mmCIF file of C-alpha atoms in Angstrom:
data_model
loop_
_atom_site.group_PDB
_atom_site.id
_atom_site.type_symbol
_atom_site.label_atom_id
_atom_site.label_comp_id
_atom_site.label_asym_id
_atom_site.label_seq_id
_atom_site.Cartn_x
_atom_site.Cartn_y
_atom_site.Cartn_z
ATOM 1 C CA UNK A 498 54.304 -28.787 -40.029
ATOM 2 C CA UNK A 499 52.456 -31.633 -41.073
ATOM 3 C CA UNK A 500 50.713 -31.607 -44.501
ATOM 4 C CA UNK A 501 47.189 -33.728 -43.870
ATOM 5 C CA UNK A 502 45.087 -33.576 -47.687
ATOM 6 C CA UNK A 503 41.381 -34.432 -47.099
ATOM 7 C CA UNK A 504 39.269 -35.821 -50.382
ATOM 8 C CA UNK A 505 35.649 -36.407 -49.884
ATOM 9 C CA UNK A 506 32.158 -35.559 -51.419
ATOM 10 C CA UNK A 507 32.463 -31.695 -50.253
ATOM 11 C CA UNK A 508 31.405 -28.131 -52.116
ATOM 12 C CA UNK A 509 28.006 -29.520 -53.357
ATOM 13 C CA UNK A 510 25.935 -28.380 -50.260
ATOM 14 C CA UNK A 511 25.169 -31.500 -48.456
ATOM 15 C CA UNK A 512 24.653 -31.109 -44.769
ATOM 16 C CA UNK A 513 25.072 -34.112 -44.449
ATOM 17 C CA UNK A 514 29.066 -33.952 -45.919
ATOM 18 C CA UNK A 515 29.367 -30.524 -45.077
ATOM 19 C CA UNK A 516 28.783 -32.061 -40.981
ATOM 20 C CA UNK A 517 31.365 -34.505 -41.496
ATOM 21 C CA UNK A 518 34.142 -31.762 -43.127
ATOM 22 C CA UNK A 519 33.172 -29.907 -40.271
ATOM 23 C CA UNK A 520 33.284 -32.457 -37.369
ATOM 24 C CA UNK A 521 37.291 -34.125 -39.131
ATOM 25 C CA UNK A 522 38.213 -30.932 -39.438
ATOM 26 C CA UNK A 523 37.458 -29.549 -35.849
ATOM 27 C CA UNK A 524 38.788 -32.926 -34.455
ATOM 28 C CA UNK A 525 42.215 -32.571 -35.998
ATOM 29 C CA UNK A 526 42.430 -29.631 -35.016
ATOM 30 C CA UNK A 527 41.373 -30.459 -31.221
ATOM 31 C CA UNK A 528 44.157 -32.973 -31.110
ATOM 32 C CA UNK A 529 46.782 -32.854 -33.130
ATOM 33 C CA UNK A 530 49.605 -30.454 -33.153
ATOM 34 C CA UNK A 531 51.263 -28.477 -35.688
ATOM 35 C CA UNK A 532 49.092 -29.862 -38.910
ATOM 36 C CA UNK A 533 48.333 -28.034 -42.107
ATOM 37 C CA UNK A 534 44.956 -28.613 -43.672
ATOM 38 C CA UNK A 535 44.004 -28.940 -47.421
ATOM 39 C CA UNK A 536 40.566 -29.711 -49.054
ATOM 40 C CA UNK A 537 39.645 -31.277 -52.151
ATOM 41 C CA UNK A 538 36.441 -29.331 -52.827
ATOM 42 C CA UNK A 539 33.698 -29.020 -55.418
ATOM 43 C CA UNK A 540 33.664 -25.178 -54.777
ATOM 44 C CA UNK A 541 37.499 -24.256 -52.748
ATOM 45 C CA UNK A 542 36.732 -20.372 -52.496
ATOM 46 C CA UNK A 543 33.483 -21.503 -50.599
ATOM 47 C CA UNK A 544 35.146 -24.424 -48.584
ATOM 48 C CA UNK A 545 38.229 -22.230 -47.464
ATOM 49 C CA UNK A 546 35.837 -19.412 -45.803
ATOM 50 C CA UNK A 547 33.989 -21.854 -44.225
ATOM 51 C CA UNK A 548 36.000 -24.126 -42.383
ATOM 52 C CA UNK A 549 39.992 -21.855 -42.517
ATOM 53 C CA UNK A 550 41.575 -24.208 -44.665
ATOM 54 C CA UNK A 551 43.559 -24.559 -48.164
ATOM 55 C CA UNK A 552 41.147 -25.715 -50.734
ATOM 56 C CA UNK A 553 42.019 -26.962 -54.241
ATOM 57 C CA UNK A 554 39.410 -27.965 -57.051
ATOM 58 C CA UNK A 555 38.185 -31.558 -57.085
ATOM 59 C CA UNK A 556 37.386 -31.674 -60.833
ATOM 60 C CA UNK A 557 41.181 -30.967 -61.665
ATOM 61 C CA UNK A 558 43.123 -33.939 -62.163
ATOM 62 C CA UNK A 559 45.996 -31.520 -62.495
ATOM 63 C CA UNK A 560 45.290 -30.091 -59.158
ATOM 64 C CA UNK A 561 44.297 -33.364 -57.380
ATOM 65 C CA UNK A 562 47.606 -34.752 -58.287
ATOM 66 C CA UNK A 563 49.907 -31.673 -56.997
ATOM 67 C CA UNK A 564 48.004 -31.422 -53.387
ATOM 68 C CA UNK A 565 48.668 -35.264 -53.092
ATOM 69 C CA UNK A 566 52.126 -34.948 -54.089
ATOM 70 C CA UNK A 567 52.032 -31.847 -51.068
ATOM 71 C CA UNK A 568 50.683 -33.644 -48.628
ATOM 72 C CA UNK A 569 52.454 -36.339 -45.904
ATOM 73 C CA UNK A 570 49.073 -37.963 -45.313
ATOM 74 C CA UNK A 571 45.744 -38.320 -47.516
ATOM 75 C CA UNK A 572 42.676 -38.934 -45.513
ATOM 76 C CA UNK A 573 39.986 -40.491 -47.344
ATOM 77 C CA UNK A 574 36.273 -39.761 -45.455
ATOM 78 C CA UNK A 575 34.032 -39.660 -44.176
ATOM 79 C CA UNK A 576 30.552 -40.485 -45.734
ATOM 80 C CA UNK A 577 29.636 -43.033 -48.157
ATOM 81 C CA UNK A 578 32.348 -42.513 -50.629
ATOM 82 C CA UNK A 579 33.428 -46.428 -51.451
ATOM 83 C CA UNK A 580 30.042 -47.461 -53.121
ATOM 84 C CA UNK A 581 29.025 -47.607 -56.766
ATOM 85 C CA UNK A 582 24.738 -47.509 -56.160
ATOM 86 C CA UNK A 583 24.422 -43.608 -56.698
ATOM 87 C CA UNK A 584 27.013 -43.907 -59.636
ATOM 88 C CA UNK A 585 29.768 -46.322 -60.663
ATOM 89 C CA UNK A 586 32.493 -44.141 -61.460
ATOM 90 C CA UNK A 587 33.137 -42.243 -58.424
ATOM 91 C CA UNK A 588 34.189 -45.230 -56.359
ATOM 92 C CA UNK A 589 37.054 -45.280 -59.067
ATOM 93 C CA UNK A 590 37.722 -41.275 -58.435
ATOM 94 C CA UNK A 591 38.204 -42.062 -54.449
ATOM 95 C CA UNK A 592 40.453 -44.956 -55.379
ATOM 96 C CA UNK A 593 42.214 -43.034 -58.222
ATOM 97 C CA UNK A 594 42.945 -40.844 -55.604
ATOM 98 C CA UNK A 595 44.511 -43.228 -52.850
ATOM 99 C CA UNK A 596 46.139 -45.261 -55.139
ATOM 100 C CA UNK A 597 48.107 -42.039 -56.374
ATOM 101 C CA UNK A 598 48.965 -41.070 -53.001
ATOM 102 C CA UNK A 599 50.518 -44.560 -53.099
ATOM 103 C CA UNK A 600 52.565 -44.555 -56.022
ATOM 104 C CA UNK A 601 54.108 -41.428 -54.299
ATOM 105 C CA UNK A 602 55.253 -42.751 -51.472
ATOM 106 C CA UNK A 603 52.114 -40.777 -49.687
ATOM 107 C CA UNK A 604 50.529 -42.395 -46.561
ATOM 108 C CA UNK A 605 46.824 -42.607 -46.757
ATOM 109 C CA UNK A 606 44.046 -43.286 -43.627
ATOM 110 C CA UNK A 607 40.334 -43.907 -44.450
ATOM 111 C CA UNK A 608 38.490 -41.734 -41.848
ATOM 112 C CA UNK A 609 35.540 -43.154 -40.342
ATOM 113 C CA UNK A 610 33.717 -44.167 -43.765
ATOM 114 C CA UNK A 611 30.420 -46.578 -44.327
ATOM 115 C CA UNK A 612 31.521 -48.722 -47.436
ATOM 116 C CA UNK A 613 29.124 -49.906 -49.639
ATOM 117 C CA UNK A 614 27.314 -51.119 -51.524
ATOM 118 C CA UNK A 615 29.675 -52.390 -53.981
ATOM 119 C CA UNK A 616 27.905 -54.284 -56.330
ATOM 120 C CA UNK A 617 30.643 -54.582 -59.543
ATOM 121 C CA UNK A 618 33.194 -56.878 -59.054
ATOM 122 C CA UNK A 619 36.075 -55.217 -60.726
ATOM 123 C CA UNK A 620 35.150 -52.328 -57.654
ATOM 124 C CA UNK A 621 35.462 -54.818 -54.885
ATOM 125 C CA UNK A 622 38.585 -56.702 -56.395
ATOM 126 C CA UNK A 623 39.930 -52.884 -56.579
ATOM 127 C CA UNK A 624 38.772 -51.396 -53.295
ATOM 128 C CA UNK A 625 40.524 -54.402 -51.981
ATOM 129 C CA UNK A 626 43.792 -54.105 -53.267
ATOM 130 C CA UNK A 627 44.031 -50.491 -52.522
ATOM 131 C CA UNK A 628 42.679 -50.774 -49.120
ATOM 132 C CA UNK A 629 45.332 -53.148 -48.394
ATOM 133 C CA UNK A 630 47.698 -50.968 -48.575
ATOM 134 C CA UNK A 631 46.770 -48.066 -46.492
ATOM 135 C CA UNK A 632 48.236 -46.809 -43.340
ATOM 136 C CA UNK A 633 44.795 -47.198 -41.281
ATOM 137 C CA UNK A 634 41.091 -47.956 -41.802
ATOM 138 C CA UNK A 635 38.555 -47.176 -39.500
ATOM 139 C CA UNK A 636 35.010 -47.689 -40.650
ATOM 140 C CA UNK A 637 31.526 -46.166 -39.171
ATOM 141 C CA UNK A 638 29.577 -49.263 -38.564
ATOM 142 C CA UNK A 639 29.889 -52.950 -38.495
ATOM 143 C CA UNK A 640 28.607 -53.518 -41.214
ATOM 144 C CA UNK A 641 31.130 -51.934 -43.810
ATOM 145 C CA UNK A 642 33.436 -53.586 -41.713
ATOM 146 C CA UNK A 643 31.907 -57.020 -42.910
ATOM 147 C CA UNK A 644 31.737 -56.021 -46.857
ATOM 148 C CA UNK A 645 35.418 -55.317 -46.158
ATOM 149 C CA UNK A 646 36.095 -58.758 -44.977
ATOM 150 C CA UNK A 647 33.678 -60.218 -47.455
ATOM 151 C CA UNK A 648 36.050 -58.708 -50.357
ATOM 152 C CA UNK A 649 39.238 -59.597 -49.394
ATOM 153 C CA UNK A 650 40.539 -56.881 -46.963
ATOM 154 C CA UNK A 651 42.254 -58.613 -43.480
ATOM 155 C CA UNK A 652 39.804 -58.364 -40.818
ATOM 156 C CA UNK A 653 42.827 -57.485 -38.200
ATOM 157 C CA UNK A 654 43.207 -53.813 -40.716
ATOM 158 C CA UNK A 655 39.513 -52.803 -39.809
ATOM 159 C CA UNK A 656 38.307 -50.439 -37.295
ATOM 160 C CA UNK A 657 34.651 -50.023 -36.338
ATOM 161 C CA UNK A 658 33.849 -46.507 -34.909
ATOM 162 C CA UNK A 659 30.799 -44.393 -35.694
ATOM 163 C CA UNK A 660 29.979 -41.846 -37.545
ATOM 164 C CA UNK A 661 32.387 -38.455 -37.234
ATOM 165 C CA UNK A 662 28.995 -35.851 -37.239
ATOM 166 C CA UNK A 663 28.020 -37.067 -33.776
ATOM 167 C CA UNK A 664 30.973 -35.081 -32.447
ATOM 168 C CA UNK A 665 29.594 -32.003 -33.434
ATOM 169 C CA UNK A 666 28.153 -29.882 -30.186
ATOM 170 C CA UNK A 667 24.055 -29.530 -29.699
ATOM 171 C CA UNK A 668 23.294 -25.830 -30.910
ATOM 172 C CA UNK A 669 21.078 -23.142 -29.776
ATOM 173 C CA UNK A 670 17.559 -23.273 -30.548
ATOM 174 C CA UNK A 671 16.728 -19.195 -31.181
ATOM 175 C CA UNK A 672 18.349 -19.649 -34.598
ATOM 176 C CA UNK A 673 16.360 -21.980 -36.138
ATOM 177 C CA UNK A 674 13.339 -20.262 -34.664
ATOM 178 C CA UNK A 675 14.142 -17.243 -36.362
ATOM 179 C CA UNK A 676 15.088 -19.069 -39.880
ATOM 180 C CA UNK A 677 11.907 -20.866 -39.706
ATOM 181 C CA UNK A 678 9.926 -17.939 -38.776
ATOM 182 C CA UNK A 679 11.811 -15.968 -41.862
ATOM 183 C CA UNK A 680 10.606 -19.668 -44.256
ATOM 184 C CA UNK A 681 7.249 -18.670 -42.964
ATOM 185 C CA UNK A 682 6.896 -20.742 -40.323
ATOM 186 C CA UNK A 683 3.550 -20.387 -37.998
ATOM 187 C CA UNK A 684 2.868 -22.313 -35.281
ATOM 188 C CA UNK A 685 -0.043 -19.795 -33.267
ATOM 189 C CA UNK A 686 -1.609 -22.875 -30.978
ATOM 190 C CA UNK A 687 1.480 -25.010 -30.241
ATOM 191 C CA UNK A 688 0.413 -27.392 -32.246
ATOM 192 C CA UNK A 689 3.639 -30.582 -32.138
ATOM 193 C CA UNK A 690 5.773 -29.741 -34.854
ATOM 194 C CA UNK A 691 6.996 -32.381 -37.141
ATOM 195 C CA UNK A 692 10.080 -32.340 -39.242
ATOM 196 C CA UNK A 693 10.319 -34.191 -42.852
ATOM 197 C CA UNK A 694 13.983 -35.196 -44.121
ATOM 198 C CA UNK A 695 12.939 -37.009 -47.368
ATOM 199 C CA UNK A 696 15.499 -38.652 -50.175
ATOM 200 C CA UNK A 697 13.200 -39.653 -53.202
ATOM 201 C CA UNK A 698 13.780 -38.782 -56.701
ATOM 202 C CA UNK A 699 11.418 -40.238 -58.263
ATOM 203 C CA UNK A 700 8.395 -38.162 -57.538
ATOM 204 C CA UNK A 701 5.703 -40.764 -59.066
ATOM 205 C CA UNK A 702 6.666 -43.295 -56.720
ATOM 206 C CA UNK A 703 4.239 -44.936 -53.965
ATOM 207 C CA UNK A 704 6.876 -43.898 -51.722
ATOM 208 C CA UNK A 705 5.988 -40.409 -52.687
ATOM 209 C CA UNK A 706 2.001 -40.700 -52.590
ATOM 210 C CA UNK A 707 1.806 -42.434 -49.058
ATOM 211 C CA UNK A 708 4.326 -39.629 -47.601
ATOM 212 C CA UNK A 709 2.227 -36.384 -49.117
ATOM 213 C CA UNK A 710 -0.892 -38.864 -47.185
ATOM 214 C CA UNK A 711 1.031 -39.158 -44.173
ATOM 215 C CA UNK A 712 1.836 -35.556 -43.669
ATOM 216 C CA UNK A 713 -2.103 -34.862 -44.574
ATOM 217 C CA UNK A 714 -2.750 -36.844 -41.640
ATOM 218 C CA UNK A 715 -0.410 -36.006 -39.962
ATOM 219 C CA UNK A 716 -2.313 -32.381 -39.476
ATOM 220 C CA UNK A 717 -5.418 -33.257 -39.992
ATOM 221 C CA UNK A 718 -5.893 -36.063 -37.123
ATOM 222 C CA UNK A 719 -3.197 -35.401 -34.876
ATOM 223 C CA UNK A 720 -2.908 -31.153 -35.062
ATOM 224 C CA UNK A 721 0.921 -31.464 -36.124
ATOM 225 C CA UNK A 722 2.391 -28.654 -38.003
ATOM 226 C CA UNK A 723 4.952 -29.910 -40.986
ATOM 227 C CA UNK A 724 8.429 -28.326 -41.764
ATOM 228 C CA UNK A 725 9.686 -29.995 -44.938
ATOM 229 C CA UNK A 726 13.775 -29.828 -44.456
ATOM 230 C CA UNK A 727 16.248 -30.103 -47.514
ATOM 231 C CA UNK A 728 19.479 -31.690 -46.425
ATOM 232 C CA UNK A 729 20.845 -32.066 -50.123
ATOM 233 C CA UNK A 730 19.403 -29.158 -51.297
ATOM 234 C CA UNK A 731 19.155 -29.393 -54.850
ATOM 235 C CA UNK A 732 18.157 -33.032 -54.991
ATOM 236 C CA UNK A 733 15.889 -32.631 -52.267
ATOM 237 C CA UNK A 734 13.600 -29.574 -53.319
ATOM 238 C CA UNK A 735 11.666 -31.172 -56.477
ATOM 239 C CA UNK A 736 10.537 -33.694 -54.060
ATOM 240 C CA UNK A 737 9.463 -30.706 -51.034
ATOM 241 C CA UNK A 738 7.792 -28.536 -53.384
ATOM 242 C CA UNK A 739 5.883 -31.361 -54.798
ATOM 243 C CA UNK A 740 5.294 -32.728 -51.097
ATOM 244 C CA UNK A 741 3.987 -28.446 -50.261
ATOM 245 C CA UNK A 742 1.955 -28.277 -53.562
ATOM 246 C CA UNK A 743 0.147 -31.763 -52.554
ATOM 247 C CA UNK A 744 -0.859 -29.985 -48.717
ATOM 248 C CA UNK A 745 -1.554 -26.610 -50.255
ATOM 249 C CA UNK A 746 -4.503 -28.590 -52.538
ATOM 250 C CA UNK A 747 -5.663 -30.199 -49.136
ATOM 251 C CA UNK A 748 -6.352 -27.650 -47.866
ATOM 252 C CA UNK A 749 -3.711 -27.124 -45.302
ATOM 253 C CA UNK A 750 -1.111 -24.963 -46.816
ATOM 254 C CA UNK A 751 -1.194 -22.753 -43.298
ATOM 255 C CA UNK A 752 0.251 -25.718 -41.686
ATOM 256 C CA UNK A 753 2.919 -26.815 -43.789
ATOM 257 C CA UNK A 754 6.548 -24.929 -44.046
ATOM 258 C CA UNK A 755 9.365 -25.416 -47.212
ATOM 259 C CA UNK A 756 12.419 -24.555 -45.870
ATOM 260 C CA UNK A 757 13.729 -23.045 -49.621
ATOM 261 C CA UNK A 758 17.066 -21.687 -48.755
ATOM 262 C CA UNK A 759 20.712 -22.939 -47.926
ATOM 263 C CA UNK A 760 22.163 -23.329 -44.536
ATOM 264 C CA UNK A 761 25.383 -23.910 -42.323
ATOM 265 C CA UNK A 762 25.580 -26.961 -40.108
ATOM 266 C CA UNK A 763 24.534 -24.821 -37.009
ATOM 267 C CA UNK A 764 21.901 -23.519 -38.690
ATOM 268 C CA UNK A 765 20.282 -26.815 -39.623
ATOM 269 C CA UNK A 766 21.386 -28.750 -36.612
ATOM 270 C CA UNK A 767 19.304 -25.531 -34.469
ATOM 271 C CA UNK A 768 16.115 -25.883 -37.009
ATOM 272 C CA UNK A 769 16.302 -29.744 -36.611
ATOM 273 C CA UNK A 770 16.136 -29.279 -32.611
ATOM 274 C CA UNK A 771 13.458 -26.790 -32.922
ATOM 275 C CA UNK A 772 11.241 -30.398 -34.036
ATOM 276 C CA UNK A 773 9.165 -32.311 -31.558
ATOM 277 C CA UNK A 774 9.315 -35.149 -33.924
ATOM 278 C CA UNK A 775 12.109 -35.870 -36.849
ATOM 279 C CA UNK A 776 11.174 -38.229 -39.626
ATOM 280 C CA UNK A 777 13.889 -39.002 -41.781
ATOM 281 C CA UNK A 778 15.296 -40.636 -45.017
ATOM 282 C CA UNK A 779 18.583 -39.068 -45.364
ATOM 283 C CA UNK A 780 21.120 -40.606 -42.573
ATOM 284 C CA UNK A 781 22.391 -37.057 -41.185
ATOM 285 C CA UNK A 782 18.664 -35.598 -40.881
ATOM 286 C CA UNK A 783 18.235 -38.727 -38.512
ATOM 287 C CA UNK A 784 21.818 -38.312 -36.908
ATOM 288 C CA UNK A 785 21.442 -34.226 -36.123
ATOM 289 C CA UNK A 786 18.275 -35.489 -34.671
ATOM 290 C CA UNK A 787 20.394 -37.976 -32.345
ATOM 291 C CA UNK A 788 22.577 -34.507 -31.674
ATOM 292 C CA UNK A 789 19.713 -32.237 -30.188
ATOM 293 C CA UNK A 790 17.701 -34.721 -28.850
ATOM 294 C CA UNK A 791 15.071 -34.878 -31.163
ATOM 295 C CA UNK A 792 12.698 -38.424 -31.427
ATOM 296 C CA UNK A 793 13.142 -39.976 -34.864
ATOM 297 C CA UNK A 794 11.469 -41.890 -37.141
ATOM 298 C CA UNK A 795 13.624 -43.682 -39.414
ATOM 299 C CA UNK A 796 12.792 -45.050 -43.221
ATOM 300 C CA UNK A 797 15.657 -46.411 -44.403
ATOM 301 C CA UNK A 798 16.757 -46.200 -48.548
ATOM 302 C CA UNK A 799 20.435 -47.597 -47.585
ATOM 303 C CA UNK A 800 22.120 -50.102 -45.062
ATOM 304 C CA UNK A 801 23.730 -47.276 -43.744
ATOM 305 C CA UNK A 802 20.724 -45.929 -42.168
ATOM 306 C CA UNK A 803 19.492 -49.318 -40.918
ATOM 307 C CA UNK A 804 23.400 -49.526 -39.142
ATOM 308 C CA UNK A 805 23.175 -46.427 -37.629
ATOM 309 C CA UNK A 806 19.459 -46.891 -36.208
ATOM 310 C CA UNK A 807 21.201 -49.825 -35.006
ATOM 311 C CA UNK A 808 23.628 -48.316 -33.044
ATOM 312 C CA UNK A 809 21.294 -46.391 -31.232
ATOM 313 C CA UNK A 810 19.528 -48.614 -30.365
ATOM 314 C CA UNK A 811 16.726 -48.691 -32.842
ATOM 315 C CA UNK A 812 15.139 -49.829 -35.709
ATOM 316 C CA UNK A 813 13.998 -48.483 -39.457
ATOM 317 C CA UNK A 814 10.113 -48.558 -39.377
ATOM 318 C CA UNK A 815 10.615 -50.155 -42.706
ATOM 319 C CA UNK A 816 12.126 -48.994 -46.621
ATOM 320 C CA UNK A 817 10.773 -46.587 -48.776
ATOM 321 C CA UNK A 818 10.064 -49.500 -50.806
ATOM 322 C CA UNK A 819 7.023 -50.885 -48.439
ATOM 323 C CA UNK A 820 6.123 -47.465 -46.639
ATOM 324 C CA UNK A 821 2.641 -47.177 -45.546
ATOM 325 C CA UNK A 822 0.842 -44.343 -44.222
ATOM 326 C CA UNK A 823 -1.409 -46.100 -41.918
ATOM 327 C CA UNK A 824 1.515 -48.171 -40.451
ATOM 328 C CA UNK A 825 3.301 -44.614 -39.924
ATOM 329 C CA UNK A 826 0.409 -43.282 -38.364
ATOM 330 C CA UNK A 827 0.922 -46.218 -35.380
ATOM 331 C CA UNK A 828 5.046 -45.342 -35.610
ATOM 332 C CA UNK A 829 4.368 -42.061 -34.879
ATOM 333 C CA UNK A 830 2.075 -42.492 -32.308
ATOM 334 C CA UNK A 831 3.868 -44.824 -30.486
ATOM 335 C CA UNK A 832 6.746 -42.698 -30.984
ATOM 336 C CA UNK A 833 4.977 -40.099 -28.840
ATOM 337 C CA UNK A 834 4.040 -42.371 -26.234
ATOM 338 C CA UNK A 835 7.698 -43.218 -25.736
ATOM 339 C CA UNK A 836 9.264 -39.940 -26.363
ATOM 340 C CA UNK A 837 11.302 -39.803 -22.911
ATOM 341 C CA UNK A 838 12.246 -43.134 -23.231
ATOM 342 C CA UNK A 839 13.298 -43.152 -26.769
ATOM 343 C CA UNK A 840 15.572 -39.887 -26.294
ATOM 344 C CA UNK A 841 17.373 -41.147 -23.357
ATOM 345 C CA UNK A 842 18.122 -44.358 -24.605
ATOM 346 C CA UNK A 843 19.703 -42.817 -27.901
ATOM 347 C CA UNK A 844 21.432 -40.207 -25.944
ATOM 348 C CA UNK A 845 23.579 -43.022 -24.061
ATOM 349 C CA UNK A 846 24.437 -44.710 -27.115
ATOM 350 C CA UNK A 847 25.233 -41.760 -28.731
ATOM 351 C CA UNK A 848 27.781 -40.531 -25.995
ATOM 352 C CA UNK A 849 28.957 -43.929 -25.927
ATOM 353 C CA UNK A 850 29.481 -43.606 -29.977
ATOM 354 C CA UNK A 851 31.479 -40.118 -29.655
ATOM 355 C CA UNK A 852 34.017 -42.239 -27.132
ATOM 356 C CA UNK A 853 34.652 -44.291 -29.915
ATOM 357 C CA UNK A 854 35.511 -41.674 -32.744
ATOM 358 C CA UNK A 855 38.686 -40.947 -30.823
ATOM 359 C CA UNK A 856 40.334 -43.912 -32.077
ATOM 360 C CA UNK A 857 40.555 -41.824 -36.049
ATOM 361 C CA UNK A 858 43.290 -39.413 -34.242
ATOM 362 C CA UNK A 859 44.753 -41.722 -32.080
ATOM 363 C CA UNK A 860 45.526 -43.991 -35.326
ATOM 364 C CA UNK A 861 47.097 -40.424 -37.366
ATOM 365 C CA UNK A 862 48.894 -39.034 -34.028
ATOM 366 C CA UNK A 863 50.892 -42.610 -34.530
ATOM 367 C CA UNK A 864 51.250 -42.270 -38.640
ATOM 368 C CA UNK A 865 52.874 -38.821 -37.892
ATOM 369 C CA UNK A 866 54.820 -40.530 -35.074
ATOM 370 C CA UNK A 867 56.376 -42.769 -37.745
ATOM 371 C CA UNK A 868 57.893 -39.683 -39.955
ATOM 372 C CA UNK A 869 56.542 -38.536 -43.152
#
């Protein structure tokens, strides 16, 4: 049996991680043989029902320490774990992490991962030298592959694959129909239905005001009914009920829908297909969008949303930082003219993407080839 230890950002319900725990763990599974699965996890009762594996608690160095010392391999990923933007310490906690499964004699593998940014200098000199020393590295886009480089890891130790949630299968569409319908969802006339995916925490911004005018006109000139969708739940809901309180004082709170309550993968990847249109700020709204086929707008906070609109073939419309309401207006008109078009395109790339993401167990099938 062969011990694998997984550490990532999982247990504090983001679909967005909770997809990529999902996808790694379903893809070990698929293809390797005779492995033994433990989580570090935010909440391990919750994270062993879901997914059937050992779980042990994230915020316990004590704990941390013993699964490593279990384990034959660490894998580090996926998601945007090596960056220090959203908060400089836990780029330390990741490397804490490798860097003990180092000392004991532990092989680590970072699992398709977008690095970056890194903007301290003591966190590149140290992502560096602990990078260096692991077993593999594949990356999910080219561009963490050059911030890599640009910091002092070999170029010859970096993989570029994609992004390990695009392996995840389309879902039905009956059970997001019937969540939506149970969020109050009405739609009588058929009217196109338009999903929101928004990342803002600051709820003053102009970001902010030209989205709540967007959606307005969004129903008001073009008929569309809006579903506002929380991906990380509790940092996205101050921003939806704001965005539902702004509609319901225009006048139009019969054609707006908060989705208020938590959901599995399935259940989010089935509401997000149940969209004509997906607009999204948060980079696994727009990526279950890719998965069911669903046109997408994307308004990029991060370079990691501008890479992956890149590898399928698009473009960001622009940042949060210069949105516009009536320059989303033409986006998402234009997006309708070239609906077809648009959703075949990203379907090929996307297929061509999930070739790619084979490489991740390839690489470990060889580690455990080499003995523990």
């Amino acid at each position: 049996m062969y011990r694998i230890l997984i550490s990532g950002y999982y247990g504090f319900n983001n679909i967005g991680d909770e997809s990529i725990l999902m996808a790694v763990v379903s893809s070990l599974r698929e293809k390797l043989n005779d492995i033994d699965i433990t989580v570090l996890s935010q909440n391990p009762e919750s994270t062993a029902a879901k997914y059937g594996v050992k779980s042990e608690n994230r915020r316990s160095i004590v704990k941390v320490l013993k699964a490593v010392k279990g384990c034959d391999l660490l894998i580090s990923g996926g998601g945007s774990l090596l960056q220090d933007v959203t908060s400089r310490k836990s780029i330390l906690y990741y490397l804490f992490i490798m860097r003990a499964a180092k000392l004991m004699g532990k092989k680590f593998f970072i699992y398709s991962q977008g690095i970056g940014p890194i903007v301290s200098k003591f966190n590149s000199r140290m992502t560096a030298r602990v990078l260096k020393k692991a077993s593999g590295i594949v990356v999910r886009d080219m561009s963490s592959k050059e911030l890599l480089v640009k910091i002092g890891v070999p170029e010859s130790l970096v993989v570029v694959t994609a992004d390990p949630v695009l392996r995840i299968k389309k879902a039905g569409l009956k059970t997001g129909a019937d969540i939506l319908a149970e969020e109050g969802f009405k739609n009588n006339d058929g009217a196109s239905v338009c999903g929101l995916a928004i990342k803002e925490r600051n709820l003053d911004s102009g970001f902010m005001h030209e989205m709540c005018v967007s959606a307005e006109r969004l129903i008001k000139e073009r008929n569309c009914r809006i579903v506002l969708i929380p991906f990380h739940f509790s940092e996205d809901m101050p921003a939806i009920e704001m965005m539902e309180q702004y509609l319901a004082q225009c006048g139009a709170a019969d054609k707006v829908c908060a989705v208020k309550h938590k959901y599995l993968t399935e259940e989010m990847l089935s509401i997000i297909g149940n969209m004509d249109t997906l607009v999204g700020v948060r980079l696994h709204a727009l990526i279950h969008a890719a998965i069911m086929d669903v046109p997408m707008i994307g308004i990029s906070y991060d370079p990691k949303i501008n890479s992956f609109l890149h590898s399928v073939g698009m473009k960001a419309m622009c940042s949060i930082y210069d949105f516009k309401s009536e320059f989303f207006i033409e986006e998402y008109d234009k997006t309708q003219r070239e609906r077809e078009s648009l959703k075949a395109m990203v379907r090929d790339n996307v297929n061509s993407l999930i070739e790619k993401l084979d490489t991740n167990e390839e690489m470990i099938k060889a580690i455990m080839g080499q003995g523990r």
